[in-house]
Short mmCIF file of C-alpha atoms in Angstrom, two decimals:
data_model
loop_
_atom_site.label_atom_id
_atom_site.label_comp_id
_atom_site.label_asym_id
_atom_site.label_seq_id
_atom_site.Cartn_x
_atom_site.Cartn_y
_atom_site.Cartn_z
CA ALA A 1 9.24 -11.55 -11.08
CA GLN A 2 5.70 -10.36 -9.82
CA SER A 3 4.31 -7.26 -11.08
CA VAL A 4 0.97 -5.23 -10.82
CA SER A 5 -0.04 -2.64 -13.89
CA GLN A 6 -2.36 0.04 -13.63
CA HIS A 7 -3.28 1.16 -17.21
CA ASN A 8 -4.56 4.57 -16.53
CA HIS A 9 -2.26 7.17 -14.81
CA HIS A 10 -4.82 10.15 -15.08
CA VAL A 11 -8.54 10.05 -15.59
CA ILE A 12 -10.89 12.96 -15.87
CA LEU A 13 -14.43 12.40 -15.65
CA SER A 14 -17.48 14.48 -15.44
CA GLU A 15 -20.04 13.91 -12.34
CA ALA A 16 -22.35 10.93 -12.83
CA ALA A 17 -20.16 9.21 -15.64
CA SER A 18 -19.17 5.62 -15.02
CA LEU A 19 -15.54 4.54 -13.85
CA GLU A 20 -13.39 1.61 -14.56
CA LEU A 21 -9.91 1.43 -13.56
CA GLY A 22 -7.77 -1.29 -14.88
CA CYS A 23 -5.46 -3.53 -12.92
CA ASN A 24 -3.27 -6.49 -13.78
CA TYR A 25 -0.81 -8.84 -12.22
CA SER A 26 1.69 -11.14 -13.31
CA TYR A 27 1.65 -14.37 -11.26
CA GLY A 28 0.03 -17.76 -11.58
CA GLY A 29 -0.07 -18.53 -7.64
CA THR A 30 -2.30 -17.51 -4.99
CA VAL A 31 -2.77 -13.85 -4.36
CA ASN A 32 -4.70 -11.42 -2.39
CA LEU A 33 -5.97 -8.37 -4.20
CA PHE A 34 -7.02 -4.83 -2.97
CA TRP A 35 -8.04 -1.55 -3.89
CA TYR A 36 -7.00 1.39 -1.75
CA VAL A 37 -7.94 5.23 -2.39
CA GLN A 38 -5.71 8.30 -1.03
CA TYR A 39 -7.53 11.46 -0.86
CA PRO A 40 -5.48 14.54 -0.93
CA GLY A 41 -3.48 15.03 2.05
CA GLN A 42 -4.73 11.75 3.79
CA HIS A 43 -3.39 8.16 4.59
CA LEU A 44 -4.41 5.15 2.44
CA GLN A 45 -7.68 3.71 3.05
CA LEU A 46 -9.26 0.26 1.91
CA LEU A 47 -12.07 0.43 -0.93
CA LEU A 48 -12.46 -3.27 -1.00
CA LYS A 49 -10.64 -6.61 -1.09
CA TYR A 50 -10.74 -10.21 -2.80
CA PHE A 51 -9.56 -13.08 -1.03
CA SER A 52 -11.80 -15.99 -2.10
CA GLY A 53 -15.33 -16.83 -3.13
CA ASP A 54 -17.58 -14.50 -5.37
CA PRO A 55 -15.19 -12.78 -7.69
CA LEU A 56 -17.32 -9.72 -7.62
CA VAL A 57 -16.60 -7.84 -4.53
CA LYS A 58 -18.40 -4.65 -3.28
CA GLY A 59 -16.52 -2.00 -1.17
CA ILE A 60 -17.36 1.15 0.33
CA LYS A 61 -18.73 4.35 -1.34
CA GLY A 62 -20.52 2.26 -4.10
CA PHE A 63 -17.23 0.82 -5.52
CA GLU A 64 -16.97 -2.71 -6.88
CA ALA A 65 -14.36 -4.88 -8.46
CA GLU A 66 -14.30 -8.03 -10.36
CA PHE A 67 -11.52 -10.58 -10.21
CA ILE A 68 -10.93 -12.47 -13.36
CA LYS A 69 -8.69 -14.99 -12.83
CA SER A 70 -8.04 -16.06 -16.36
CA LYS A 71 -7.06 -12.45 -17.37
CA PHE A 72 -5.08 -11.87 -13.99
CA SER A 73 -7.13 -8.74 -13.61
CA PHE A 74 -8.98 -6.99 -10.98
CA ASN A 75 -10.72 -3.76 -12.14
CA LEU A 76 -12.43 -1.20 -10.00
CA ARG A 77 -15.83 0.25 -11.14
CA LYS A 78 -18.11 2.88 -9.87
CA PRO A 79 -21.62 3.45 -11.97
CA SER A 80 -21.74 7.16 -11.12
CA VAL A 81 -18.92 8.98 -9.94
CA GLN A 82 -19.03 12.18 -7.56
CA TRP A 83 -16.80 15.13 -7.19
CA SER A 84 -15.69 13.73 -4.00
CA ASP A 85 -14.39 10.57 -5.56
CA THR A 86 -11.19 12.82 -6.60
CA ALA A 87 -8.47 11.08 -5.35
CA GLU A 88 -5.46 8.76 -6.27
CA TYR A 89 -6.36 4.82 -6.54
CA PHE A 90 -3.98 2.07 -5.88
CA CYS A 91 -4.47 -1.59 -6.81
CA ALA A 92 -2.33 -3.91 -4.56
CA VAL A 93 -1.59 -7.39 -4.67
CA ILE A 94 -0.37 -9.65 -1.90
CA PHE A 95 1.73 -12.65 -3.49
CA ASN A 96 2.49 -15.77 -1.46
CA THR A 97 5.87 -17.12 -2.88
CA GLY A 98 6.79 -19.05 0.37
CA GLY A 99 7.09 -15.53 1.86
CA PHE A 100 4.57 -12.51 1.56
CA LYS A 101 5.45 -9.69 -0.89
CA THR A 102 2.70 -6.90 -1.38
CA ILE A 103 3.25 -5.05 -4.67
CA PHE A 104 1.28 -1.84 -5.58
CA GLY A 105 0.37 -0.43 -8.64
CA ALA A 106 1.75 2.91 -9.89
CA GLY A 107 -1.74 4.65 -9.17
CA THR A 108 -4.36 6.47 -11.12
CA ARG A 109 -5.07 9.89 -10.18
CA LEU A 110 -8.84 10.56 -11.00
CA PHE A 111 -10.24 13.99 -11.22
CA VAL A 112 -14.07 14.41 -11.23
CA LYS A 113 -15.33 17.64 -12.82
CA ALA A 114 -18.56 19.04 -10.63
CA GLU B 1 -8.25 6.66 12.35
CA THR B 2 -6.49 3.17 11.60
CA GLY B 3 -5.00 2.82 15.10
CA VAL B 4 -1.42 2.82 13.30
CA THR B 5 0.75 5.33 14.52
CA GLN B 6 4.30 6.35 13.05
CA SER B 7 7.04 8.73 14.49
CA PRO B 8 8.33 11.29 13.29
CA THR B 9 6.00 12.69 11.23
CA HIS B 10 8.84 14.79 9.33
CA LEU B 11 12.47 14.67 9.60
CA ILE B 12 15.71 15.57 7.53
CA LYS B 13 18.58 13.76 7.61
CA THR B 14 22.11 14.23 5.70
CA ARG B 15 23.40 12.07 3.23
CA GLY B 16 25.42 9.02 4.96
CA GLN B 17 23.74 9.60 8.24
CA GLN B 18 21.32 6.71 9.62
CA VAL B 19 17.68 6.89 10.35
CA THR B 20 15.35 5.18 12.60
CA LEU B 21 11.65 5.40 11.89
CA ARG B 22 9.09 3.89 14.50
CA CYS B 23 5.67 2.28 14.31
CA SER B 24 2.97 1.26 16.60
CA SER B 25 0.59 -1.39 15.29
CA GLN B 26 -3.17 -1.39 15.57
CA SER B 27 -4.05 -3.40 18.74
CA GLY B 28 -4.00 -7.09 18.27
CA HIS B 29 -2.29 -7.13 14.99
CA ASN B 30 0.80 -9.33 14.89
CA THR B 31 1.95 -8.40 11.40
CA VAL B 32 3.58 -5.12 10.03
CA SER B 33 5.17 -4.05 6.86
CA TRP B 34 6.77 -1.03 5.66
CA TYR B 35 6.72 0.83 2.21
CA GLN B 36 8.43 3.37 0.62
CA GLN B 37 6.31 5.94 -1.36
CA ALA B 38 8.23 8.34 -3.51
CA LEU B 39 6.31 11.42 -5.00
CA GLY B 40 3.89 10.67 -7.50
CA GLN B 41 4.68 6.85 -7.22
CA GLY B 42 2.76 4.05 -5.64
CA PRO B 43 4.28 2.52 -2.42
CA GLN B 44 7.23 0.10 -2.63
CA PHE B 45 7.09 -2.99 -0.38
CA ILE B 46 10.23 -2.96 1.77
CA PHE B 47 9.64 -6.05 4.05
CA GLN B 48 7.04 -7.73 6.31
CA TYR B 49 7.54 -9.03 9.78
CA TYR B 50 5.40 -11.39 11.46
CA ARG B 51 5.90 -12.32 15.07
CA GLU B 52 9.11 -10.72 15.27
CA GLU B 53 10.22 -12.57 12.02
CA GLU B 54 11.16 -11.05 8.53
CA ASN B 55 8.67 -13.11 6.34
CA GLY B 56 8.70 -11.13 3.15
CA ARG B 57 10.98 -8.72 1.44
CA GLY B 58 10.88 -6.49 -1.46
CA ASN B 59 13.95 -5.28 -3.61
CA PHE B 60 15.42 -2.99 -1.08
CA PRO B 61 19.34 -3.14 -0.26
CA PRO B 62 20.18 -4.57 3.16
CA ARG B 63 21.03 -1.14 4.59
CA PHE B 64 17.32 -1.39 4.97
CA SER B 65 16.55 -3.32 7.99
CA GLY B 66 14.05 -3.74 10.60
CA LEU B 67 12.70 -5.05 13.74
CA GLN B 68 9.36 -6.12 15.28
CA PHE B 69 9.16 -6.04 19.01
CA PRO B 70 7.06 -8.24 21.31
CA ASN B 71 4.33 -5.91 21.60
CA TYR B 72 4.14 -5.90 17.68
CA SER B 73 5.39 -2.38 17.31
CA SER B 74 8.26 -1.91 14.81
CA GLU B 75 11.18 0.02 13.54
CA LEU B 76 12.72 0.70 9.94
CA ASN B 77 16.27 1.42 9.97
CA VAL B 78 17.98 2.97 7.00
CA ASN B 79 21.70 3.48 6.91
CA ALA B 80 24.27 5.39 4.84
CA LEU B 81 21.45 7.60 3.54
CA GLU B 82 21.04 8.53 -0.22
CA LEU B 83 19.32 11.51 -1.71
CA ASP B 84 16.81 9.07 -3.40
CA ASP B 85 16.02 7.72 0.01
CA SER B 86 13.89 10.89 0.06
CA ALA B 87 10.26 9.68 0.31
CA LEU B 88 7.17 9.10 2.36
CA TYR B 89 7.72 5.95 4.64
CA LEU B 90 4.54 4.07 5.47
CA CYS B 91 4.05 1.57 8.10
CA ALA B 92 0.93 -1.05 7.84
CA SER B 93 -0.45 -3.56 10.42
CA SER B 94 -2.56 -6.53 9.74
CA LEU B 95 -3.67 -9.71 11.72
CA GLN B 96 -1.89 -12.53 9.85
CA GLY B 97 -4.30 -14.71 7.75
CA ALA B 98 -6.52 -14.88 4.97
CA GLY B 99 -9.29 -12.03 4.64
CA ASN B 100 -7.39 -9.75 6.79
CA THR B 101 -7.12 -5.93 5.90
CA ILE B 102 -3.94 -4.17 5.84
CA TYR B 103 -4.35 -0.68 7.74
CA PHE B 104 -1.72 2.24 7.08
CA GLY B 105 -0.45 4.77 9.24
CA GLU B 106 0.07 8.35 8.22
CA GLY B 107 3.64 7.93 7.27
CA SER B 108 6.86 9.51 7.90
CA TRP B 109 8.10 12.25 5.54
CA LEU B 110 11.96 11.71 5.23
CA THR B 111 14.23 14.20 3.48
CA VAL B 112 17.90 13.67 2.57
CA VAL B 113 19.91 16.56 1.71
#
């Protein structure tokens, strides 16, 4: 069965620290990969996505992610976080198994100290 | 603002009752998917509809059913409600095809008592 794992459930950083959130999935076929952010009281917003091409993708607000096919990973990074990045981050994968199935990771709550 | 609207925003139902949640997709989007998000968890995929046909389903029992209409709006129906069905139900729309983003609505909060 397909699955998506996010390794860190809670992360606390100081402003200007670097961020890396892990995401791994289990499936050997075609996938589309996303990172979403959910700020307190708001709906899910797309940070970035990967469908094909350059495995290093850049998103909004200075975020980037790298798809490493051999490791089934799609880790999210930001060189220098800000207090306003405090939110919950979700990795999501669309699996094409003859039908489409979208699976989200459990989420990582990031708290950035000012 | 994603252009995806859901109704109602909040509702309370009694165990055993049935509920219908509605979603209006972003203009031009032909694919809609529904998710259940319990408190403190990530969204769980319920199913997806493309041009009025279900073309993907997660691990939810048959009492969770859906419809997509010719104008691409959608309904999620849940029969025989259970206490564990209490959650935020999210609708998302997209244009079927590679490279297309899923846009989420703000959700419908369902409480089953």
